[in-house]
Coordinates of C-alpha atoms (C1' of nucleotides) in Angstrom, one line a residue:
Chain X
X673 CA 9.7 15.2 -35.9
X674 CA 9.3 17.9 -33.7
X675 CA 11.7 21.1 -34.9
X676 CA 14.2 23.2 -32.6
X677 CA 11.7 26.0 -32.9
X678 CA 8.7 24.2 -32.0
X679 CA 10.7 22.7 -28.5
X680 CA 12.0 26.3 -27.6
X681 CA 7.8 27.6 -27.7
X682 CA 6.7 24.1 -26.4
X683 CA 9.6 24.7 -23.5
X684 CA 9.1 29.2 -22.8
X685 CA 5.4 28.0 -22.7
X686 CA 6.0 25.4 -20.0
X687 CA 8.4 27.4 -18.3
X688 CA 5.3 29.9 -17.3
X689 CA 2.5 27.5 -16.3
X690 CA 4.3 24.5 -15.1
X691 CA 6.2 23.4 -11.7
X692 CA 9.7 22.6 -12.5
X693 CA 11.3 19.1 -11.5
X694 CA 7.8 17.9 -11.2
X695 CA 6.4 15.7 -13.3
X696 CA 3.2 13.3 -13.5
X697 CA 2.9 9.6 -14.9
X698 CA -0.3 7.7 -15.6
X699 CA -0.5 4.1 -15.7
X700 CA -4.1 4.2 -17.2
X701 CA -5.6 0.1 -17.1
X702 CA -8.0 -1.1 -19.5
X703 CA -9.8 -4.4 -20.1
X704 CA -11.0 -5.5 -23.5
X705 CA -11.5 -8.9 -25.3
X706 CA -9.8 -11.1 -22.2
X707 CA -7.2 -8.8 -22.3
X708 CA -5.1 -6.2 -19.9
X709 CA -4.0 -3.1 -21.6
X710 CA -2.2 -0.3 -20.8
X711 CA -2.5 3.2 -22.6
X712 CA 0.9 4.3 -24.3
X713 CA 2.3 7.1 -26.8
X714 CA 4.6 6.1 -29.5
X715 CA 7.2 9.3 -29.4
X716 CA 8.1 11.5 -32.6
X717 CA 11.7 12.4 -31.5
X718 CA 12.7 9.0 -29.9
X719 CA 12.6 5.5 -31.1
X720 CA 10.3 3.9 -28.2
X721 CA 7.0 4.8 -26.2
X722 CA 6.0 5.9 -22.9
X723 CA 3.2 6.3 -21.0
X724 CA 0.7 9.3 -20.7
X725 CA 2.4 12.3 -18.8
X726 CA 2.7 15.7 -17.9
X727 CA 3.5 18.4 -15.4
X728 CA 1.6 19.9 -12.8
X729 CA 0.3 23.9 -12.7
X730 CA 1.9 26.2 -10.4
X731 CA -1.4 27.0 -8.4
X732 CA -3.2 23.1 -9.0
X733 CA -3.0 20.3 -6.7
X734 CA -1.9 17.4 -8.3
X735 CA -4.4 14.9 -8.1
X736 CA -6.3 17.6 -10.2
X737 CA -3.6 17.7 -12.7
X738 CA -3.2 14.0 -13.0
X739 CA -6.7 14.1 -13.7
X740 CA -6.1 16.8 -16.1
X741 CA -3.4 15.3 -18.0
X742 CA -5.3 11.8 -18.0
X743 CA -8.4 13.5 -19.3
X744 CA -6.5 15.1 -22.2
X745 CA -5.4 12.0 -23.5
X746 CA -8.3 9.6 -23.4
X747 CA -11.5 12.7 -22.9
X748 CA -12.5 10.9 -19.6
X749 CA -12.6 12.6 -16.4
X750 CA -13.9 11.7 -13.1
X751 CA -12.5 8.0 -13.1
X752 CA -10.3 5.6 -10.5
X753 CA -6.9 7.5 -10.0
X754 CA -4.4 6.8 -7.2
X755 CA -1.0 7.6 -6.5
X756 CA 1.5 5.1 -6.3
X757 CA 5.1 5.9 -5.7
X758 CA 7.7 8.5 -7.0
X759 CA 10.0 8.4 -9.0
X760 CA 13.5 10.5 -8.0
X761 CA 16.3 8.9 -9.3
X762 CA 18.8 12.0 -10.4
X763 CA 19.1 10.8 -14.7
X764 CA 15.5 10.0 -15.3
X765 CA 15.8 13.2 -17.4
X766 CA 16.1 13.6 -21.6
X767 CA 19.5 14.9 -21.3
X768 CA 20.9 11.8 -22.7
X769 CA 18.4 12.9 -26.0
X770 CA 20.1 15.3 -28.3
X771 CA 16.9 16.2 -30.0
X772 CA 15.9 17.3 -25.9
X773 CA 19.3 18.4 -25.1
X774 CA 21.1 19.9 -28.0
X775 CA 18.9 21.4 -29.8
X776 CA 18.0 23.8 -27.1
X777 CA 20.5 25.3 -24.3
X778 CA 20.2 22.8 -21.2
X779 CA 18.9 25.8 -18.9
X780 CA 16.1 26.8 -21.8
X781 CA 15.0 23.7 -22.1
X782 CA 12.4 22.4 -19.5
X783 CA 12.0 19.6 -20.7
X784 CA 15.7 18.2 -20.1
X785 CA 15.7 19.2 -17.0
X786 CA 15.5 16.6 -14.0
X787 CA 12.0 16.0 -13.1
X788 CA 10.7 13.7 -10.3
X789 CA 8.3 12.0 -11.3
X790 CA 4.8 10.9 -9.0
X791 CA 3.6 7.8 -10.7
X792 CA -0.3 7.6 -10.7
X793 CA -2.3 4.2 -12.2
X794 CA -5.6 5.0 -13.4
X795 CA -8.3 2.1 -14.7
X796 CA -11.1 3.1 -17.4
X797 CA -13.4 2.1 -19.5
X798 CA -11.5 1.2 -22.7
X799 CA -14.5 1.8 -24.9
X800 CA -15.0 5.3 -23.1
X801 CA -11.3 6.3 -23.2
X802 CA -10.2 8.2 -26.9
X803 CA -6.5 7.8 -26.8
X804 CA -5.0 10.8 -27.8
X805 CA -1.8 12.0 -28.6
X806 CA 0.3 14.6 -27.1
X807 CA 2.9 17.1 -28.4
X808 CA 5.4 14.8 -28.5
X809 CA 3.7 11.5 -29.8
X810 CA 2.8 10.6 -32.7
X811 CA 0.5 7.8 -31.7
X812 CA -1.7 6.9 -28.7
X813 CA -3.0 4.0 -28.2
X814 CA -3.9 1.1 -26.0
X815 CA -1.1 -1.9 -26.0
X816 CA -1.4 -5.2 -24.9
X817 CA 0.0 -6.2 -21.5
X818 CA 1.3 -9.0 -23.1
X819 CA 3.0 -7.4 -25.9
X820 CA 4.3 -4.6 -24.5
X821 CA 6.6 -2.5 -26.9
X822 CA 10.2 -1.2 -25.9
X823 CA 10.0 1.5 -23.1
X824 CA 11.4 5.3 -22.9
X825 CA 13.1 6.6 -19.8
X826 CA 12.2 4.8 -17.0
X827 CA 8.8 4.1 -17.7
X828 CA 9.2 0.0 -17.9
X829 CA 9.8 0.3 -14.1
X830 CA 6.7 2.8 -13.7
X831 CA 4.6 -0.2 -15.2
X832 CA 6.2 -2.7 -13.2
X833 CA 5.5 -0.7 -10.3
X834 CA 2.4 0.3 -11.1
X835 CA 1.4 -3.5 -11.9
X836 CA 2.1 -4.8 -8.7
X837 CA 0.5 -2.1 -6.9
X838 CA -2.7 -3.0 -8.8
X839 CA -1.8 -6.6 -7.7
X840 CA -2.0 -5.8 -4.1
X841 CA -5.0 -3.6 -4.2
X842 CA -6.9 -6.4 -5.6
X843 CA -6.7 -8.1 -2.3
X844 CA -8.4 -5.7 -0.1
X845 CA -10.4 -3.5 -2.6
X846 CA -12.9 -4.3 -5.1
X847 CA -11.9 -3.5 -8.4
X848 CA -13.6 -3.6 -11.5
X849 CA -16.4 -0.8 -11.6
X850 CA -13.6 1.2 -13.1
X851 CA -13.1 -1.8 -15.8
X852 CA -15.7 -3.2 -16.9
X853 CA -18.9 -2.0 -18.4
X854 CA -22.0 -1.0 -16.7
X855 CA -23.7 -4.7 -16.9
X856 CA -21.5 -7.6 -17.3
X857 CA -21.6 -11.3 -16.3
X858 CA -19.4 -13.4 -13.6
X859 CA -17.1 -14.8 -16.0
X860 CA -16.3 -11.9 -17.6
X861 CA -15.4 -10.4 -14.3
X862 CA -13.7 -13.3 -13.2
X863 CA -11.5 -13.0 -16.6
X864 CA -10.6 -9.6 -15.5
X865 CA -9.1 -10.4 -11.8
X866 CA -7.6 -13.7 -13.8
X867 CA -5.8 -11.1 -16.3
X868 CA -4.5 -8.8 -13.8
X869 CA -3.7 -11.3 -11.5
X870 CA -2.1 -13.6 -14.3
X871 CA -3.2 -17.2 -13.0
X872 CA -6.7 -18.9 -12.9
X873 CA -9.2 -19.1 -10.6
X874 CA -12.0 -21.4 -9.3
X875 CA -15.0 -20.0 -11.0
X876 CA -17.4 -21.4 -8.4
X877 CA -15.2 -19.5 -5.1
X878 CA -14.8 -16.6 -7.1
X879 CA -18.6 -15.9 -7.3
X880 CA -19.3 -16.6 -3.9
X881 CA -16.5 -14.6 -2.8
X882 CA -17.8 -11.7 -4.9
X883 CA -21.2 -11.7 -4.2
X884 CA -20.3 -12.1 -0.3
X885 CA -18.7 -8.3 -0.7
X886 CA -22.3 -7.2 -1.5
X887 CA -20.8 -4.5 -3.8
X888 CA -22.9 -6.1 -7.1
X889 CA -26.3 -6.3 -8.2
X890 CA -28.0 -9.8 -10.2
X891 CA -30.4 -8.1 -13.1
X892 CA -32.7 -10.4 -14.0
X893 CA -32.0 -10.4 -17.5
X894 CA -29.0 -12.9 -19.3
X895 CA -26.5 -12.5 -22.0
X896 CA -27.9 -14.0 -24.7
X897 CA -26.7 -14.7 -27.8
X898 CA -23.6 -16.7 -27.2
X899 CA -23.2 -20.5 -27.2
X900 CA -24.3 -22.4 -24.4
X901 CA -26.1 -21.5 -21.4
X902 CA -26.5 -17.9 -20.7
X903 CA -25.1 -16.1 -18.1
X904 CA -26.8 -13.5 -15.4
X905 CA -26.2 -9.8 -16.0
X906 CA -24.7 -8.1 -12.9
X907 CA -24.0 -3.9 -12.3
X908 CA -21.9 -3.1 -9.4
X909 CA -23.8 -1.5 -6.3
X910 CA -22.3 2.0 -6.1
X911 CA -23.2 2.3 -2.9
X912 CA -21.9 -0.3 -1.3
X913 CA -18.7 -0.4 -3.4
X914 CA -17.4 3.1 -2.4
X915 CA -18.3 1.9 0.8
X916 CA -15.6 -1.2 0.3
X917 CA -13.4 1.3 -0.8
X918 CA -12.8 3.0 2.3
X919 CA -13.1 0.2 4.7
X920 CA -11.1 -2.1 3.1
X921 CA -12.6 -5.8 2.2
X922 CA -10.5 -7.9 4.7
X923 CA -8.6 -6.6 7.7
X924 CA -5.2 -8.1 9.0
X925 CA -5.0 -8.5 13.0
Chain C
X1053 CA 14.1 33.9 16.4
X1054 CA 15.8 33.8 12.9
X1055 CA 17.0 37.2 11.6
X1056 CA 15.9 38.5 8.5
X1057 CA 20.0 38.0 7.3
X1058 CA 19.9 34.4 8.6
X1059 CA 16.8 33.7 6.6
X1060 CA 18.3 35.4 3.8
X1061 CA 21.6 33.5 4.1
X1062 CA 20.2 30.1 4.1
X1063 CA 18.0 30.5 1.0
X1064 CA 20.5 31.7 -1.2
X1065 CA 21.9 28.6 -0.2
X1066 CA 19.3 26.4 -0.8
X1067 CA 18.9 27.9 -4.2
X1068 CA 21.8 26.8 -5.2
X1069 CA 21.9 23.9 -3.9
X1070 CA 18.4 21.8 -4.1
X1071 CA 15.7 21.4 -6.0
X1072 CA 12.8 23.6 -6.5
X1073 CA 9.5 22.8 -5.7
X1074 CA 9.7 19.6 -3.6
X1075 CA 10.6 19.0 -0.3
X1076 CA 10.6 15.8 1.5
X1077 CA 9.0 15.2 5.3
X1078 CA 9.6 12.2 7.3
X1079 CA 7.6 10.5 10.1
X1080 CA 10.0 8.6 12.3
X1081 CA 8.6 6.5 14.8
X1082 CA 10.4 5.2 18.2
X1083 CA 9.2 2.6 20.9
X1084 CA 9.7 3.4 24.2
X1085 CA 8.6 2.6 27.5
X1086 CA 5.1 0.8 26.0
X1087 CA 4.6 4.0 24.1
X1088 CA 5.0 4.8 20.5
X1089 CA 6.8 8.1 19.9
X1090 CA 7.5 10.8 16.9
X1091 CA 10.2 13.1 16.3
X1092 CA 9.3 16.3 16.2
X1093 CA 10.8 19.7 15.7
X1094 CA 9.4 23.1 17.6
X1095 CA 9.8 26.4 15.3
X1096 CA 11.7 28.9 16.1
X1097 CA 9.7 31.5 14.1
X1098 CA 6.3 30.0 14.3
X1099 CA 3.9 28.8 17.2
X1100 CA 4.2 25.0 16.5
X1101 CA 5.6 21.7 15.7
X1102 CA 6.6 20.2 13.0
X1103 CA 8.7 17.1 11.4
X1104 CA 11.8 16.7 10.5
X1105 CA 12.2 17.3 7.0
X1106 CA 14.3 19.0 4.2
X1107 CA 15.0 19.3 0.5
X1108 CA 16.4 17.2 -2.5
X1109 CA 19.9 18.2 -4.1
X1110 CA 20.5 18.6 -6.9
X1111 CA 21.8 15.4 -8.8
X1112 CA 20.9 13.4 -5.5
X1113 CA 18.1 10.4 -5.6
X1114 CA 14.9 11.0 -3.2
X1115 CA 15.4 8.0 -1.2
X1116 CA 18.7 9.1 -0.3
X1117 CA 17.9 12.7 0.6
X1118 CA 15.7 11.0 2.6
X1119 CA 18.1 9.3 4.0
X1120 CA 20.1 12.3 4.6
X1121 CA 17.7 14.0 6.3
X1122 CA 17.1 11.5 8.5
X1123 CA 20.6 10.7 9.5
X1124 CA 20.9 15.0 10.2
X1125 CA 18.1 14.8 12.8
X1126 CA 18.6 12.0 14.4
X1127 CA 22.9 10.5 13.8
X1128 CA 21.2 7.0 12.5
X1129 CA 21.9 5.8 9.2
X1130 CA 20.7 2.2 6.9
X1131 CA 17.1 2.1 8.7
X1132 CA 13.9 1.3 7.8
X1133 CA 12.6 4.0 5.6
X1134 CA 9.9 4.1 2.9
X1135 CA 7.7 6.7 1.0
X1136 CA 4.4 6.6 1.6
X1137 CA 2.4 9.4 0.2
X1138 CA 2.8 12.9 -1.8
X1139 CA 1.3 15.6 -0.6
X1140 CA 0.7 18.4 -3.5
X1141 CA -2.0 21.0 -2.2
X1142 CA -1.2 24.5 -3.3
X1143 CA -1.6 25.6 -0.4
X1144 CA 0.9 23.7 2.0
X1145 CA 3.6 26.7 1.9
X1146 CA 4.8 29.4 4.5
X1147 CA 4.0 32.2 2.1
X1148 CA 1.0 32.7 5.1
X1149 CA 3.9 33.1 7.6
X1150 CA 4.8 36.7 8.2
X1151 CA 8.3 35.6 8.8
X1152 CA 8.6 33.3 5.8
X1153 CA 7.2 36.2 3.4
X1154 CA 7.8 39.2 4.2
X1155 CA 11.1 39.0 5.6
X1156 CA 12.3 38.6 2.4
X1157 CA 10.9 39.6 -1.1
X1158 CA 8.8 36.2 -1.9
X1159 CA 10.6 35.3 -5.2
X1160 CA 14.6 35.2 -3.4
X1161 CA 12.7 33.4 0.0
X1162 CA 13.1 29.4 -1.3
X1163 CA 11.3 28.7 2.0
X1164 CA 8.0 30.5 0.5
X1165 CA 7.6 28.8 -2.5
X1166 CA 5.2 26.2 -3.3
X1167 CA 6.7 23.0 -2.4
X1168 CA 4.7 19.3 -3.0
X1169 CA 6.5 17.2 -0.4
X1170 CA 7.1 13.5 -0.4
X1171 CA 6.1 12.0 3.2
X1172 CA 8.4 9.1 4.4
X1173 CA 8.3 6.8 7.1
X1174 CA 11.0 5.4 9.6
X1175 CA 11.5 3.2 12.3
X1176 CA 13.9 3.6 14.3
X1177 CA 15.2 2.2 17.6
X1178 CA 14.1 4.8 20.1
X1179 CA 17.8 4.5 22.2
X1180 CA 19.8 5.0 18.7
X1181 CA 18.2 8.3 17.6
X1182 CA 20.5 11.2 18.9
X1183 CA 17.5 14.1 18.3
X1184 CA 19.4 17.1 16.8
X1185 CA 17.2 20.2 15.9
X1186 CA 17.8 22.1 12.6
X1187 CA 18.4 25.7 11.9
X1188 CA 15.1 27.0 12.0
X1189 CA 14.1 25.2 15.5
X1190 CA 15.1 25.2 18.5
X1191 CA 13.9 21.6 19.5
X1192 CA 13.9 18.4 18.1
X1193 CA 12.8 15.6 20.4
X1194 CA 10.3 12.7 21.0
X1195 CA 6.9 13.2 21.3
X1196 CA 4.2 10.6 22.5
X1197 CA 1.3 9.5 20.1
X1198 CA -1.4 10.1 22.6
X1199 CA 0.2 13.5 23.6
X1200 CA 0.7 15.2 20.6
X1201 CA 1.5 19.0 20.1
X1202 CA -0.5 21.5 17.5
X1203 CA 1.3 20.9 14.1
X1204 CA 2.5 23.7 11.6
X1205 CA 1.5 23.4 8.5
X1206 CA -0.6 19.8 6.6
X1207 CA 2.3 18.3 8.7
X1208 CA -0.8 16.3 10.9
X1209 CA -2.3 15.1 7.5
X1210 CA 1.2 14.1 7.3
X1211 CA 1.4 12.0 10.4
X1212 CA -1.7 10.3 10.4
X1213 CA -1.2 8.9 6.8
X1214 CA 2.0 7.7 7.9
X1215 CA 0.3 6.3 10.9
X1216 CA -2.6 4.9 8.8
X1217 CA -0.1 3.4 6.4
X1218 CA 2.2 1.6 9.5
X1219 CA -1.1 0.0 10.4
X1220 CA -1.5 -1.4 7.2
X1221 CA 1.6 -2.6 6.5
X1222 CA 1.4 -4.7 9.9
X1223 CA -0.8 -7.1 7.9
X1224 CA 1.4 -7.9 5.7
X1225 CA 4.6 -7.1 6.5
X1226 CA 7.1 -8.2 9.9
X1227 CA 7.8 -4.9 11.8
X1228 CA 9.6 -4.8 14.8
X1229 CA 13.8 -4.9 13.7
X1230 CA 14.3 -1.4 13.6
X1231 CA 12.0 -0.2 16.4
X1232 CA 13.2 -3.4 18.7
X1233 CA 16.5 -3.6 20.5
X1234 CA 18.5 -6.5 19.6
X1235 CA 17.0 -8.9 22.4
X1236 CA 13.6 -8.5 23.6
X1237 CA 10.8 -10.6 25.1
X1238 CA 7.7 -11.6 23.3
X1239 CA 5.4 -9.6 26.0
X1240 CA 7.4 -6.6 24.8
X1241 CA 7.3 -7.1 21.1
X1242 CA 3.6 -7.5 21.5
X1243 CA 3.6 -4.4 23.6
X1244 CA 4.7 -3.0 20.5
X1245 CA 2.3 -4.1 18.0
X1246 CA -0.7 -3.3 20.2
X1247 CA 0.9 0.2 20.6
X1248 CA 0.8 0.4 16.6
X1249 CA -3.2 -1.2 16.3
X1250 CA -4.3 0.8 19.1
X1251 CA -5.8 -2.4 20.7
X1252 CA -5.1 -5.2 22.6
X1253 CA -4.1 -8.7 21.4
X1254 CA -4.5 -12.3 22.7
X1255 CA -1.4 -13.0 24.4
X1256 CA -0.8 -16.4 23.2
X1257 CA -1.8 -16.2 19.8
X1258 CA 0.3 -13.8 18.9
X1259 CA 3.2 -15.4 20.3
X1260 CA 2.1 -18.1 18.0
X1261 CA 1.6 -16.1 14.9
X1262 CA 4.8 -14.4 15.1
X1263 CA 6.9 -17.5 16.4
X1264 CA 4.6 -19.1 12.9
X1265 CA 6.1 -16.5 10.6
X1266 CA 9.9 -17.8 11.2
X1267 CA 11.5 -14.5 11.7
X1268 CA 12.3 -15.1 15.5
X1269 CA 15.3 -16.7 17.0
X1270 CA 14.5 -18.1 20.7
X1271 CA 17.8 -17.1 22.9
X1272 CA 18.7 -19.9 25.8
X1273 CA 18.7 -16.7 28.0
X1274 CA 15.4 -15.4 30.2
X1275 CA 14.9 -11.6 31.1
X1276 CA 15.8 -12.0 34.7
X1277 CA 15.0 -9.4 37.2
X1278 CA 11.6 -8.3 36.7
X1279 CA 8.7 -10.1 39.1
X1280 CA 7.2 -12.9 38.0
X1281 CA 8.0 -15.5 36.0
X1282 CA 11.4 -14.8 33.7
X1283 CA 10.4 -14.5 29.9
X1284 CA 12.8 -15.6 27.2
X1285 CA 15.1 -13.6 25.1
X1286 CA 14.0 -13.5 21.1
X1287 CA 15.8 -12.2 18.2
X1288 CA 15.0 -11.7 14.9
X1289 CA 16.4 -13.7 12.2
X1290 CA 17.5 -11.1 9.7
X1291 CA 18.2 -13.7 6.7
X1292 CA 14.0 -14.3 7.0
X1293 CA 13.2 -11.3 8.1
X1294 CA 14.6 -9.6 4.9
X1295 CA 12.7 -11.9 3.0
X1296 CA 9.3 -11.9 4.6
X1297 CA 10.0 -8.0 3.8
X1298 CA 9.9 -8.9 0.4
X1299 CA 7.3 -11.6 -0.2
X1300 CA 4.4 -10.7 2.7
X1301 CA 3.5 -12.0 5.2
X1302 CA 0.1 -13.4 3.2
X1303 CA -1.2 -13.7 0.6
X1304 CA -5.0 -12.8 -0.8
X1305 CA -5.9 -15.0 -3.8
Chain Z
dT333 C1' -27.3 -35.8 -28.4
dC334 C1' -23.3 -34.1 -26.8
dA335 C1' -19.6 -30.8 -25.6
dA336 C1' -18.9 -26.7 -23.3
dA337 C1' -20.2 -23.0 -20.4
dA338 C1' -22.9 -21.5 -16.5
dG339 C1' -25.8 -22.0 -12.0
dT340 C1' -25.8 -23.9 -7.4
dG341 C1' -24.4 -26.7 -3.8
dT342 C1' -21.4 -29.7 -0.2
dT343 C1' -17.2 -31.4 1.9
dT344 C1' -12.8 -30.5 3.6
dT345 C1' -9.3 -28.1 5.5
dG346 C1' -6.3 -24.8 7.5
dG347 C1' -5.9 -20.8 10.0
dT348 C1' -7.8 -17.7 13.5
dT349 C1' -10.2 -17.0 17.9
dA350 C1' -11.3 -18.1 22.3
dC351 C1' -10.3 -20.2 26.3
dA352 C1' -7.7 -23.3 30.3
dC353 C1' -4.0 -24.9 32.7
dC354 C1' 0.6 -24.9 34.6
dC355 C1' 5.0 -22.5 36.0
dA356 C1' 8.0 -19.1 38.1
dT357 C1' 8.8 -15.1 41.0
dG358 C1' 8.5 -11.2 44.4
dC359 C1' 5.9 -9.5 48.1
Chain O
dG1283 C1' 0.8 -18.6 49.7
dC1284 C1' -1.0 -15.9 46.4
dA1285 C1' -1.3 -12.5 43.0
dT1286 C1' 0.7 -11.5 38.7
dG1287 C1' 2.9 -12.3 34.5
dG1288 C1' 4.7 -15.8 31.4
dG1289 C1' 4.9 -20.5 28.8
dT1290 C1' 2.2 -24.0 26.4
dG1291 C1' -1.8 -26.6 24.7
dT1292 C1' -6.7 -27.5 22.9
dA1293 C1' -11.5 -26.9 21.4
dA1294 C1' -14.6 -24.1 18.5
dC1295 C1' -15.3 -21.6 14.7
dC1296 C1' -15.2 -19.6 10.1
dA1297 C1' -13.8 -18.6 5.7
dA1298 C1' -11.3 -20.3 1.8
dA1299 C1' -10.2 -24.3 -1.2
dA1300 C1' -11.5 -28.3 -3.4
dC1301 C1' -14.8 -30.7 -5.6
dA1302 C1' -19.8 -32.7 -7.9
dC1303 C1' -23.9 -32.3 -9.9
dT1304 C1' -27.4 -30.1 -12.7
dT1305 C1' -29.0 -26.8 -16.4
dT1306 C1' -28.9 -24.5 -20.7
dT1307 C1' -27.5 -23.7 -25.4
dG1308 C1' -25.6 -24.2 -30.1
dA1309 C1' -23.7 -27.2 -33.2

DNA sequence: TCAAAAGTGTTTTGGTTACACCCATGC
DNA sequence: GCATGGGTGTAACCAAAACACTTTTGA
């Protein structure tokens, strides 16, 4: 539990640096075991989580300081980051929260003040990220996208949103270099579109289709080790794939 | 040219009134004549255009500011109108403007401070728009897209991600009701959507591919009175329009 | 040796592109 | 009547979907 006197410090601090009614959300995607997950913070002063935030710096642009505040809480930097939509409905704020609106005089308190929110989705490595926990949490961790626990604010709809934007970027960008590891085979990259798409698909139209974007590399070596036959080893073309990112794989008209 | 007591007047005002720190621009496009057009707004204070665009109240949600702003400028109201991007450089404020910062001490001037402004785009139906400047300009009118004016501020970044963004959404979503009048010919809805791609379209298979997508009512009636051969009347079916808005027009995967 | 996973190919199909022909109207 | 724009149909093409066969490996 955070005390009143650590909010009013936490708040005159964030008073100075920080833009107020501006706030930063990070949908921050990972993929391990078969599985979507999606990095969340389990809060001390309310009973539910949220996803990593923060706010931005007077003087910093804010793709810079959702960079910053995703780097804080996983030690990455450098990684797929896009905005998505805001958020700007008038009570997504923590006046409803004693703990955020009592214990502090409304005014004093930056942090129950209305904020708009820009919602940013980020995907990572999970075995680079170390989920870390802010301030305010007393947990960070990744959670399954299947097993998601109860949500904070309006931070269920931030996913949501979030979710389906990932859905439609799927179908005319290549995604994946931010995902998976550095060398990986077909089927495991197949499971990942499977699992953020959330249906099957043809394993033998899914490899064609991916190696007609040209954005991957066939290593010569196999994954070993598992039962039955062993697959290739594949590394995503750099190149090529930042190239797909700006063009686009398909175009309409 | 605003006086230093105007200025003064109408940010003590906005103090009270709206939200720090975020603005909101909007890029409203028209159709007329075979040409697509943009609102814009010529400074009274500076050498330039801009667009249309305005701040958040207080305990008021974005999308209706939004809306507000966009009914102020132009007397329209319920139209097509969607955030697209934020724009959050440190930069994009008038402290460079003489006018803007020294006029009045930088702190009191609302207009100087950093503001990260969320860009929306409308479509509007060129005939409905009524263009009505604001205070700080002295004209608000249509301007062609191949004949545009030098823009103030990021507000050309502005325009062309707007413009970037209504091409995209042509591939997967019906446009055309709000920037339409209620009848049209096909020859002139395809006007329009070669107007958006920049290019030039096979006659008949777009009259196929729209007529395919079931958002088109044939009328009985023809457009009499222009040479040549009369061309029928279409109109759009809202019911299927509304929900080919939703679902897309297709589907990758 | 057999089930299960992976590699590689072919057929089919549906949508898009390209193109041809006919009709109406004003000059 | 003829140039121009508009309505309608069809062949060619291509990419995605559906599907079959072979290979490898551990149990």
């Amino acid at each position: 539990m955070l005390t009143k006197e650590e909010l009013e410090e936490y708040s005159a601090e964030a008073i100075e640096i920080y833009l107020d009614h501006i706030s930063i959300d990070c949908v921050v995607f990972g993929f391990h075991e078969g599985q979507m997950k999606v990095l969340m913070l389990k809060s001390k002063n309310e009973d539910g989580w949220q996803l990593p935030g923060g706010f931005v710096q007077k003087r910093e642009p804010i793709d810079v300081a959702a960079n910053r505040i995703l780097a804080t809480r996983t030690g990455i930097d450098e990684v797929f980051l896009q905005q998505f939509h805001v958020f700007g409905a008038p009570d997504r704020n923590r006046q409803h929260n004693e703990m955020y609106a009592d214990m502090v005089a409304k005014e004093k308190n930056f942090f129950a003040h209305r904020f708009i929110s820009i919602g940013y989705y980020a995907l990572v490595d999970f075995f680079d990220a170390i989920p870390t926990p802010d301030e305010f949490s007393e947990i960070c961790t990744w959670r399954d996208l299947n097993d998601l626990p109860p949500f904070l604010l309006d931070h269920e709809l931030i996913f949501t949103t979030a979710l389906d934007t990932l859905r439609l970027q799927l179908s005319y960008q290549p995604i994946g270099y931010n995902l998976m590891p550095k060398e990986f085979t077909m089927p495991e990259l197949q499971k990942l579109y499977e699992t953020i798409l959330g249906k099957k698909l043809d394993r033998r139209n899914f490899q064609r289709r991916m190696l007609g974007f040209g954005i991957l590399n066939k290593l010569p070596q196999t994954r070993k080790g598992g039962a039955h036959k062993a697959p290739y080893l594949y590394s995503f073309d750099l190149e090529n794939y930042q190239a797909a990112l700006k063009e686009g794989l398909k175009s309409g008209w």
